Short mmCIF file of C-alpha atoms and ligand atoms in Angstrom, two decimals:
data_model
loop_
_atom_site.label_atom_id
_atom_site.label_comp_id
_atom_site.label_asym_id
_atom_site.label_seq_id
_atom_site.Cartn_x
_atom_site.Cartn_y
_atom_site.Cartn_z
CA UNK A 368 0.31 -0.64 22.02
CA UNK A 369 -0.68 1.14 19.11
CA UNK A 370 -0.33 4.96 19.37
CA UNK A 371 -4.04 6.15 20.42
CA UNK A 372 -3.35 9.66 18.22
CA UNK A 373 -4.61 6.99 15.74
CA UNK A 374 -8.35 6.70 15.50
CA UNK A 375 -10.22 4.19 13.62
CA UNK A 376 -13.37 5.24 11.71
CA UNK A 377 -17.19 4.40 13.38
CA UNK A 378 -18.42 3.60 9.76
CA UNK A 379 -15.74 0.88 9.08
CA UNK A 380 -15.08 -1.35 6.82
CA UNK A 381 -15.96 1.56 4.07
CA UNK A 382 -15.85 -0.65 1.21
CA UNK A 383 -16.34 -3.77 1.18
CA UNK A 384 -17.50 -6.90 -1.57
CA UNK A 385 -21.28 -6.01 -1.42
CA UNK A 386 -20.55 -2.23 -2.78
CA UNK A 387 -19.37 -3.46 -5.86
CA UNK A 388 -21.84 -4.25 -8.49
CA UNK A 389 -19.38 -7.10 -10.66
CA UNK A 390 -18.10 -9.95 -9.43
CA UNK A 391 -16.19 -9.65 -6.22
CA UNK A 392 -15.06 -11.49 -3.27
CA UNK A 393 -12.24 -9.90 -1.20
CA UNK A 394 -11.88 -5.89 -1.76
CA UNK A 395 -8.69 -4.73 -0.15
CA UNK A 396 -5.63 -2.54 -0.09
CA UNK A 397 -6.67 0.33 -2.21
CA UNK A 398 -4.38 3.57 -3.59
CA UNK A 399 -6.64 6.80 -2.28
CA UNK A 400 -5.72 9.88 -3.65
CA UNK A 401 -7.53 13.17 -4.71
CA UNK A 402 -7.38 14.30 -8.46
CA UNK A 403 -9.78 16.75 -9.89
CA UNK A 404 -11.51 17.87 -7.30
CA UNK A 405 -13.12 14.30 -5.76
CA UNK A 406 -11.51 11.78 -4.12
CA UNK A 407 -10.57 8.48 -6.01
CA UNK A 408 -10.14 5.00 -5.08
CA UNK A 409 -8.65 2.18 -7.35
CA UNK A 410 -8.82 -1.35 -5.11
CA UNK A 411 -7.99 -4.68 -5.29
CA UNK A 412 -10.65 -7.26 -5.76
CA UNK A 413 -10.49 -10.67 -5.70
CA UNK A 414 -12.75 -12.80 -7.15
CA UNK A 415 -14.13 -16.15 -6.44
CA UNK A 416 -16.35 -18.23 -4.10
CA UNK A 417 -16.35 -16.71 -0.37
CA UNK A 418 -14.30 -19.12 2.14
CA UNK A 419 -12.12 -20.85 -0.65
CA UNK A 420 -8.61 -19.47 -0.26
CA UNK A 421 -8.22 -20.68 -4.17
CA UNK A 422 -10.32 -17.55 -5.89
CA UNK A 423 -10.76 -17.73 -9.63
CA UNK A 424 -8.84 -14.04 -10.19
CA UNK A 425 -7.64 -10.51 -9.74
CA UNK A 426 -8.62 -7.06 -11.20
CA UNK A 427 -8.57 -3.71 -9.77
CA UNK A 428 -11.69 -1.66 -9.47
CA UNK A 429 -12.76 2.08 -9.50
CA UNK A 430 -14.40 4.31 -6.81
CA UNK A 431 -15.09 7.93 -6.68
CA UNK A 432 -16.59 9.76 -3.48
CA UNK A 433 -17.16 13.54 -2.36
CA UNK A 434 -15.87 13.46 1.24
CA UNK A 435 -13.72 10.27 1.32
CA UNK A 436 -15.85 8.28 3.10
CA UNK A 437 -18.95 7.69 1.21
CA UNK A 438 -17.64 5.61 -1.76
CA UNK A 439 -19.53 4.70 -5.30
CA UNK A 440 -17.91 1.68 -7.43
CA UNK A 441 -18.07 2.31 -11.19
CA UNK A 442 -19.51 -0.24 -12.96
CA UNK A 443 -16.78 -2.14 -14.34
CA UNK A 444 -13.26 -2.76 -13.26
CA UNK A 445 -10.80 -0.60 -14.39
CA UNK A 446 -7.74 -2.31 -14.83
CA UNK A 447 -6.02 -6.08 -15.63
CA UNK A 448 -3.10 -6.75 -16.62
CA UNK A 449 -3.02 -10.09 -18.33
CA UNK A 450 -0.29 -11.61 -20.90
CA UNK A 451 1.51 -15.12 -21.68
CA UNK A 452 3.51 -13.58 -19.01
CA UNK A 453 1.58 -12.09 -16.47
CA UNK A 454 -0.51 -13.60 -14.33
CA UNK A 455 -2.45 -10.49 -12.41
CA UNK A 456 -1.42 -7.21 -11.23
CA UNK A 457 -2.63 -5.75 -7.79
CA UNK A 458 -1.86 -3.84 -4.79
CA UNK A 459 -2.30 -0.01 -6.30
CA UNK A 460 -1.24 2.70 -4.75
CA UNK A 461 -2.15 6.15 -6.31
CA UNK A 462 0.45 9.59 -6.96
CA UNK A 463 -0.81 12.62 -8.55
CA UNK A 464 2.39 13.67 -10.49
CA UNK A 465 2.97 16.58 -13.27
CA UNK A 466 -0.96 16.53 -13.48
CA UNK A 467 -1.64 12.78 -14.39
CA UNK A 468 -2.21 9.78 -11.91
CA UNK A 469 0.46 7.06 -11.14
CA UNK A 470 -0.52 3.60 -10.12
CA UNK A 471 2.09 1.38 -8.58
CA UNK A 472 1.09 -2.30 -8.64
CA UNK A 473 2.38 -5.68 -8.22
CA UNK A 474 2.46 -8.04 -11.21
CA UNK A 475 2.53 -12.23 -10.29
CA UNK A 476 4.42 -13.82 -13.31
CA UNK A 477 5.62 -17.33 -13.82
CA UNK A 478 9.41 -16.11 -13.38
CA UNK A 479 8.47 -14.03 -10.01
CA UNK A 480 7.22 -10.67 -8.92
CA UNK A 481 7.18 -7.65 -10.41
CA UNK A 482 6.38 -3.81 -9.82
CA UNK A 483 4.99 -1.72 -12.24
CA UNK A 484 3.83 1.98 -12.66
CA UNK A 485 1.60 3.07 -15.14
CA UNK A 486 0.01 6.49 -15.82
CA UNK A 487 -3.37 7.65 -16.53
CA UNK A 488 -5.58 10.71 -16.83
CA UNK A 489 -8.84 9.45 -17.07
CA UNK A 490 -8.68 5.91 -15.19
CA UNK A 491 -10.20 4.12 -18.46
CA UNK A 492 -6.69 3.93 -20.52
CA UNK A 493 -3.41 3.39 -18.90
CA UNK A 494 -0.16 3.54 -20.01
CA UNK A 495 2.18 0.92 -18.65
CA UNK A 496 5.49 2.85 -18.71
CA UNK A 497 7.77 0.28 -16.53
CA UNK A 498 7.74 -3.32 -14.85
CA UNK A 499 11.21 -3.84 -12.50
CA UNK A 500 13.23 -7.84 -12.47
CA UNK A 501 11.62 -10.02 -9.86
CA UNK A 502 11.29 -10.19 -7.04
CA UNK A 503 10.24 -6.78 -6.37
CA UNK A 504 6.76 -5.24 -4.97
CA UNK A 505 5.20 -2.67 -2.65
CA UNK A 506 6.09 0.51 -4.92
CA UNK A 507 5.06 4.09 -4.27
CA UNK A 508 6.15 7.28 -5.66
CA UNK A 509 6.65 10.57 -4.15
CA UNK A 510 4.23 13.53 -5.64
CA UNK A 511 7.41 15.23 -7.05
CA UNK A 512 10.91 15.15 -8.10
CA UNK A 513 13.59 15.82 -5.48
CA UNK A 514 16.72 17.03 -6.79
CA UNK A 515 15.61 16.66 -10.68
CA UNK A 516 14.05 13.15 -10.67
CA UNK A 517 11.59 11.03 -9.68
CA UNK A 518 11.78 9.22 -6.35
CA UNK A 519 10.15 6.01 -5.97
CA UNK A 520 10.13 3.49 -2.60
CA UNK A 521 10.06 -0.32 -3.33
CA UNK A 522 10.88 -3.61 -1.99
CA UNK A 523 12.73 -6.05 -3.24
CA UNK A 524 13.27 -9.82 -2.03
CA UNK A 525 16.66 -10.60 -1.53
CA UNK A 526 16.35 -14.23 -0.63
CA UNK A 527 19.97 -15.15 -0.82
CA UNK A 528 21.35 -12.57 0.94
CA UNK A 529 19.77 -12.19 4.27
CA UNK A 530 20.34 -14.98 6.22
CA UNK A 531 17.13 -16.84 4.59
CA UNK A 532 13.52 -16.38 5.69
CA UNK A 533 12.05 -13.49 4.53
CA UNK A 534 14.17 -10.35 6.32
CA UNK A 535 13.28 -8.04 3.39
CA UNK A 536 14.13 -4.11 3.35
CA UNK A 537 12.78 -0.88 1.78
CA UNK A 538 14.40 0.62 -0.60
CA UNK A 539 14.72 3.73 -2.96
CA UNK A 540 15.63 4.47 -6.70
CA UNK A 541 15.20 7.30 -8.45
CA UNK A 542 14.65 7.98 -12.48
CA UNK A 543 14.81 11.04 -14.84
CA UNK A 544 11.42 9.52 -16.65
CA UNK A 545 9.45 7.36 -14.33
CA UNK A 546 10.94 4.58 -16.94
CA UNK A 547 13.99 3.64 -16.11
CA UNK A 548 15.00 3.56 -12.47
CA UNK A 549 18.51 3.63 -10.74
CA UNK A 550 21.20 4.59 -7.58
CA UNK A 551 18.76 2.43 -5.86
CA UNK A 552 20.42 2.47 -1.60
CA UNK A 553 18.39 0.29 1.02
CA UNK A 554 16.24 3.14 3.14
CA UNK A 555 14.80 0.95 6.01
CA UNK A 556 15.86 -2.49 7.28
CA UNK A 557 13.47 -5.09 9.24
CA UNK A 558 16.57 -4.83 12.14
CA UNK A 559 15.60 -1.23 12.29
CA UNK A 560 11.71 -2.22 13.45
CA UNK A 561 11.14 -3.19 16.73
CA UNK A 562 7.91 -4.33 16.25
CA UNK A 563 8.63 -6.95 13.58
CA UNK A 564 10.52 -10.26 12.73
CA UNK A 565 10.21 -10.58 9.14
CA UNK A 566 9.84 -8.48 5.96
CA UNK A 567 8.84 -4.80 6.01
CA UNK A 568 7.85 -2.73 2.77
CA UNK A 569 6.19 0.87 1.44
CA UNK A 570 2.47 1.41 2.14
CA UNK A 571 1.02 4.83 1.14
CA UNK A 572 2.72 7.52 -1.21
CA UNK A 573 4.83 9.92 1.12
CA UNK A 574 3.35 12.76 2.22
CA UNK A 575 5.43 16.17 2.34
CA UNK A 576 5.27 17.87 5.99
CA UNK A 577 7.80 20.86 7.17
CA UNK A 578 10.18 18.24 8.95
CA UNK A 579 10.28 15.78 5.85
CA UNK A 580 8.45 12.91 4.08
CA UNK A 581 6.40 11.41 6.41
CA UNK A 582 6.01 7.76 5.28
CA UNK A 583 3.72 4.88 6.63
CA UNK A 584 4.98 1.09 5.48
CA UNK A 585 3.76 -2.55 6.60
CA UNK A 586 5.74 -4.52 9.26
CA UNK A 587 5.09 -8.34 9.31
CA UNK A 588 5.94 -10.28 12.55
CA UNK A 589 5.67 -14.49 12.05
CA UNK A 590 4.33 -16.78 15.20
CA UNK A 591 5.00 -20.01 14.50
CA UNK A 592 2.86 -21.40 16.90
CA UNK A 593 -0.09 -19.34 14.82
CA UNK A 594 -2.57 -21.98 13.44
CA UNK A 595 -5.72 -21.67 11.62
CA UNK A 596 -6.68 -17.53 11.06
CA UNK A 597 -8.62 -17.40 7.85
CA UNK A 598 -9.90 -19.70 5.08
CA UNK A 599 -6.26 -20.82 4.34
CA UNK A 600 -5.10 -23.97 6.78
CA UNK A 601 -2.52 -21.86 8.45
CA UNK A 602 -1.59 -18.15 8.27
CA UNK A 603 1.09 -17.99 10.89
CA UNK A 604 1.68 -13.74 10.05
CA UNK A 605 0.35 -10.34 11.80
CA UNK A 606 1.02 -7.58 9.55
CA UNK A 607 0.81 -3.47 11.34
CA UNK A 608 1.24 -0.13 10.09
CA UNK A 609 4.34 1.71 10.70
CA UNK A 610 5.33 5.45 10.18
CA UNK A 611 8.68 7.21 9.43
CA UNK A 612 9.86 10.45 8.95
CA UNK A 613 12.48 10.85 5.80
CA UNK A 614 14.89 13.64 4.81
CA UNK A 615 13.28 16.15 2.70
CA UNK A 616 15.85 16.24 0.28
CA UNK A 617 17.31 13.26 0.68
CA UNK A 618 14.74 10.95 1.27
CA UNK A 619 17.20 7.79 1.34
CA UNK A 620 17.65 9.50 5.29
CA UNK A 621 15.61 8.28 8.05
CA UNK A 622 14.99 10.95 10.09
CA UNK A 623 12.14 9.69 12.64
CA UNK A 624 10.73 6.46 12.84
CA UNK A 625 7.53 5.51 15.45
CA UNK A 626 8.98 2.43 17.78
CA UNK A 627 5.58 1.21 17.89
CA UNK A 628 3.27 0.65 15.61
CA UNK A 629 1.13 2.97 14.49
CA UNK A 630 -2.35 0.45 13.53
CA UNK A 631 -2.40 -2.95 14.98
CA UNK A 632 -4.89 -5.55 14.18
CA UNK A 633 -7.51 -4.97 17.05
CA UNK A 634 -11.19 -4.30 15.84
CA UNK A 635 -13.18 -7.03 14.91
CA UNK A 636 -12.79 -6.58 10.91
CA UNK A 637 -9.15 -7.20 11.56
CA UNK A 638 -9.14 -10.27 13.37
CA UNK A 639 -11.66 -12.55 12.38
CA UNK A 640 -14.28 -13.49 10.26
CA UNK A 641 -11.77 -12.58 6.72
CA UNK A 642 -9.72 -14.49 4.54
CA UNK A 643 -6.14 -13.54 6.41
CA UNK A 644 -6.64 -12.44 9.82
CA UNK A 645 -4.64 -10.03 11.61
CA UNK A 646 -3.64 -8.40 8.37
CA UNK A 647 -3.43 -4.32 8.36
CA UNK A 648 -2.08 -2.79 4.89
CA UNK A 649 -2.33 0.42 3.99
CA UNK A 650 -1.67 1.65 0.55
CA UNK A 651 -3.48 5.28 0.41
CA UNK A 652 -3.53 8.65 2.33
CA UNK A 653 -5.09 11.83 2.08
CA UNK A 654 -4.10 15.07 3.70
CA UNK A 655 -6.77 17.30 4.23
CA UNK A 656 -6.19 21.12 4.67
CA UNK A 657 -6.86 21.45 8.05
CA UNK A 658 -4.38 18.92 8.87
CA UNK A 659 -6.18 15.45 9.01
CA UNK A 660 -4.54 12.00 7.23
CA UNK A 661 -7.18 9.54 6.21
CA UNK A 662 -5.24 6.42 6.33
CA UNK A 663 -7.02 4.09 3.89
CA UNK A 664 -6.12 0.16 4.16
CA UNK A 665 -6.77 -3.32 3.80
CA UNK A 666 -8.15 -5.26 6.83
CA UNK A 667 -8.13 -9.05 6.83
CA UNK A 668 -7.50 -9.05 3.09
CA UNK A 669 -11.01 -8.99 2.55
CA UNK A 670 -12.35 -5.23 3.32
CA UNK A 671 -11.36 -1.44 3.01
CA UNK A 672 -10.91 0.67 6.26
CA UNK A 673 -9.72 4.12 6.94
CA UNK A 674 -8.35 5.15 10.18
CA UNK A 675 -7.30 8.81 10.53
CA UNK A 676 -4.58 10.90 12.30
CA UNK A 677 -3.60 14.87 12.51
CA UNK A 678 -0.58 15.10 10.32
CA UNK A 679 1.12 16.73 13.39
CA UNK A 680 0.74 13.82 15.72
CA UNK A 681 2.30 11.81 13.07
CA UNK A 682 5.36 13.64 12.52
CA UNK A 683 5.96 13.64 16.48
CA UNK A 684 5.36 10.16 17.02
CA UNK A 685 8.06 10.34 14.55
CA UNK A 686 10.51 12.06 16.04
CA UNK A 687 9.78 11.09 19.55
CA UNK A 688 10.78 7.85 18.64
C1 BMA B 260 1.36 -9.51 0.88
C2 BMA B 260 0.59 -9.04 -0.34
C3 BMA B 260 -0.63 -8.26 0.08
C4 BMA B 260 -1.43 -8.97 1.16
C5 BMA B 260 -0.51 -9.44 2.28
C6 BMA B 260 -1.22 -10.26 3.34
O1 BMA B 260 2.42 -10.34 0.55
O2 BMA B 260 0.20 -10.15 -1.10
O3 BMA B 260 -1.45 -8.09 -1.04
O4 BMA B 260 -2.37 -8.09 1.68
O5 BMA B 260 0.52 -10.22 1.74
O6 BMA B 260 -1.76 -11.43 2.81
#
């Protein structure tokens, strides 16, 4: 059972297809951060006719809002990446680092997937400054250097490796310029989650507490015997939200992890009705001053919830284990 220190907001979905005023079909998993004094949303929109699991295409769009809750779409997307190369980028996740914004994304390319980061201050140009080898996704920075450099999570896909099926790990590499990235070490293995049977990977940007990085990631479990659950003709996967606890200054050390998971699909918005049931996927967090974490993720691959927790619950359902 999912922890009940967890509470789902009354107003959800927050965001969904009919807020945005350009073409969009599916608007999920969105980076959430705050940066000059509002909070700011980039999300993932897909486009294309409602129901057919082939949509036309991918861009990310732009929201702003004064209390996190209440969100207003700009009027034009704010980022694609497109090349002979590059097929669509998605997936953001937002980090407010040395004054500028980060975006993590994912990048679909004929030779496999990639993860990028580029920088912005203004959310209308960004600078691209690095895209990893495939197969890698689900990156998300840490909002400052530990021990001199910048600390990134990630995920790679070692398909080879592992047995086969898709038993993929988080991991962690760090970089003196948010360019080139190294002494990657695996951080958190799928045996390590009780609660799943496949891959695992980064959700939100970590969040600094007084007993380390507290850091939520996705879990995926498979059912075989799953059937139809969505437009597609079979979506046999449940993905939850997890949360662990990492060493402060050496972040490659679990130091809590939550046994259970901490969102499971449950409400109505989560299991039916979207384009991939049973999907939860965070990718943005907030921490407000008096201690609350607006959890901001993707339901059913097709709308934006927030759910919300008091940092301290987190961090003992952490450590309690
Ligand atoms: C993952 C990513 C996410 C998506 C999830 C569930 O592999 O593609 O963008 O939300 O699958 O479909």
């Amino acid at each position: 059972m999912p922890d009940p220190a967890v509470r789902r907001f009354e107003g959800n979905p927050i965001l969904t297809a009919g807020d945005v005023p350009y073409k969009a079909t599916l608007v999920f998993n969105a980076g959430v951060t705050k940066y000059q004094g509002r909070y700011v949303m980039v999300f993932r929109n897909d486009y294309g006719t409602w129901g057919d699991p082939c949509l036309e295409g991918t861009n990310l769009g732009l929201a702003f809002s004064e209390d996190g809750l209440r969100w207003r779409v700009e009027a034009k997307p704010c980022f694609e990446l497109k090349g002979p190369n590059i097929t669509r980028a998605y997936d953001p996740r937002l980090t407010v680092l040395d004054g500028r914004v980060c975006m993590c994304f994912a990048v679909d390319t004929p030779h496999g997937l990639r993860g990028g980061i580029a920088v912005t201050d203004d959310f209308e140009r960004f600078e691209v400054l690095c895209l990893s080898v495939p197969d890698n996704r689900n990156m998300v920075l840490f909002p400052e250097k530990i021990g001199g450099k910048y600390v990134r999570l990630e995920r790679p896909f070692p398909v080879y490796s592992r047995g086969g099926g898709e038993l993929f790990d988080i991991w962690l590499s760090d970089s003196p310029d948010l360019r080139y990235w190294g002494n990657s070490d695996v951080v958190l293995t799928t045996r390590d989650v009780p609660f799943c049977n496949a891959k695992i990977g980064p959700a939100a940007p970590p969040i600094k507490t007084a007993k380390g990085w507290l850091t939520t990631f996705h879990a995926v479990d498979i059912d075989p015997s799953r059937g139809k659950n969505g437009w597609e003709a079979a979506w046999k996967k449940r993905y939850t939200a997890g949360v662990m606890l990492l060493d402060l200054d050496e972040p490659r050390r679990v130091v809590g992890l939550c046994r259970r998971p901490l969102l499971a699909p449950e409400a109505p918005y989560e299991t039916a009705g979207g384009f991939r049931n049973h999907v939860i996927f965070p990718c943005g967090t907030v921490l407000e001053q008096d201690g609350e974490v607006k959890i901001y993720y993707g339901a059913a691959d097709t709308v934006i919830c927030l759910a919300t927790a008091h940092v301290d619950d987190l961090v003992r359902l952490c450590l309690e284990g």
